[in-house]
Amino acid sequence: MNIALKFWSGYVRATHRWPIIATIVPFIPVVAIWSIVANSGMFPRAFFPAPVDVMRSFISLTYKGILPDYLQDSLIRLLFGATIGVALGIPLGILIGSSRLAHRICWPVLLFFQAIGDIAWLPILLIWFGFGLTTMTFVIVYTVLFPIVLSTVLGVQSVHRDLARAAQSLGASPIRVLWEVTLPGALPNIITGLRNGLGYGWRALIAVEIIVGTSGIGFMMFDARRAGSTVEILLGMIVLGTLWYIVDAWILAPIERATGQRWGLVTS
Amino acid sequence: MKTLSLKNLRKTYFDPYAGSQVTAVHDVSLDVEQGEFVSVVGPSGCGKTTILNMIAGFIPYTGGEILIDGNLVKGPGPDRGVVFQSFALFPWKTVLENVGFGPKMRGVPKDERDRTAREYLALAGLSHAADRYPNELSGGMQQRVGVVRALANNPAVLLMDEPFASVDAQTRMTLQEELTRIWQERKPTVIFITHDVAEAVFLANRVVVLSKGRVLDQIKVDLPRPRVWDHLIEDETFKRLSAQVLQMVRAA
Ligand SMILES: Nc1ncnc2c1ncn2[C@@H]1O[C@H](COP(=O)(O)OP(=O)(O)OP(=O)(O)O)[C@@H](O)[C@H]1O
Ligand SMILES: [Mg+2]
């Protein structure tokens, strides 16, 4: 009992100093169980590979440069699509959020298109644009756009009307009201939207790469299926999870927290 | 010289659900002199906020005129400083940046507007809070910032809509005393809306009583300054004036 408590307190202090421990430790049992099942002989190894096999494949594919190349391809596609999505989404969100007329006109249309999932566009996109970057970019922009627009609208609407009025009465022009009040006020929501959008975009990208890709992590996984390489499929899945975890937990979430909490806009 | 002049001011709201017009302000005429402190009281729904919002330029008026130093009001502008019941401080700006916001919009360079802001913060006894964010301040402190933020912009008229309604009773009395002190030092022209009769009399040179979108009556308040609650609370003139205004409001 005493020892358990001591161990627990040591763990809490260690995770406080090195937060990465808190991320890794919960995966130890997962990997352990996986390893035991794989080594038990219950399934053939080629059908259900062990963690070491995946590790070996990771090292070999990294060494050959295939994995880094594919990863880079995927990330650049995501970044490209996301940039366009942000560039379209934030202004659109501000327009819809601040103009009642624009809201009335755009909102139903927006919800309609949101309901048509990203992947549902693929058949028609393949006919229009073929198997290539245009199709992929379209899907990512499409996926990223909605969470950003919707959160921006929410953010703009959540800015208290008196704040804009105060700024106007202090001599701010409409542009400055936008810059000094509307944008900062909506920022925490915009970042939440960006975070969600990138998450959905990342998933959509993999799906699209599986169908239309000639490179990228999704393509790697689909290609591995053709070759019957379960190891590479699992590797792809683990890379997806790990990468998103890093981006979300280490970059996006802290930014989101920092903006909202500092100003007391988010209570947590 | 008349700083603010309302001439036959009228406001009807359109209610799109009922498809009908609601007249909130029927016919209000009022002249306010430079450096005058005017309190406006009246029962709930008599149009106080509507009038103030029209003067501020936040909502258009249906009829009549609003003139500031002879110029027709067409929208919000820095010649009319507004203090909000909700404080309306910018949460992402420090106290200093909040107070310096008006000068910043006028293009005053940073050093100079920081100096102005500090000077006004000192006026409100808030020098120590300059680098804090609004959410780190108490309600009373936030509204002090709200008041000096408006003043720092040197408006022709200061418009206040129940600015002390959302702070506790003790803080409210302190804020009222501070406001009279600041008013005496700077002599801004003030329109102060409240439904607290004692507050109206305590602060003002003149109390305007509204009823159903019209001016019912006006009373001059010649109480000596500086005004402090400890003295006035027992003062016969103060009591008599307050009772008089209260009667008018209740009859309104
Ligand atoms: N946006 C609006 N649309 C329709 N009617 C309105 C609107 N704003 C106010 N009114 C109506 O106009 C009248 C005056 O409202 P106003 O807010 O000016 O009153 P007030 O004197 O400030 O009241 P209170 O003391 O409760 O703040 C009320 O009958 C109100 O219902
Ligand atoms: Mg009101």
Coordinates of N, CA and C and ligand atoms in Angstrom, one line a residue, chain B residues 48-50 161-162 193, ligand 2:
Chain B
K48 N -35.3 55.0 -22.0 CA -34.0 55.5 -21.6 C -32.8 55.0 -22.4
T49 N -32.8 53.7 -22.5 CA -31.7 53.0 -23.3 C -31.8 53.4 -24.7
T50 N -33.0 53.4 -25.2 CA -33.2 53.7 -26.6 C -32.7 55.1 -26.9
D161 N -25.1 54.4 -19.4 CA -26.4 53.7 -19.3 C -26.3 52.7 -18.1
E162 N -26.8 53.1 -17.0 CA -26.8 52.3 -15.7 C -25.4 51.6 -15.5
I193 N -27.8 57.6 -17.2 CA -29.1 56.9 -17.2 C -29.1 56.0 -16.0
Ligands
MG2 MG -32.3 50.4 -20.2

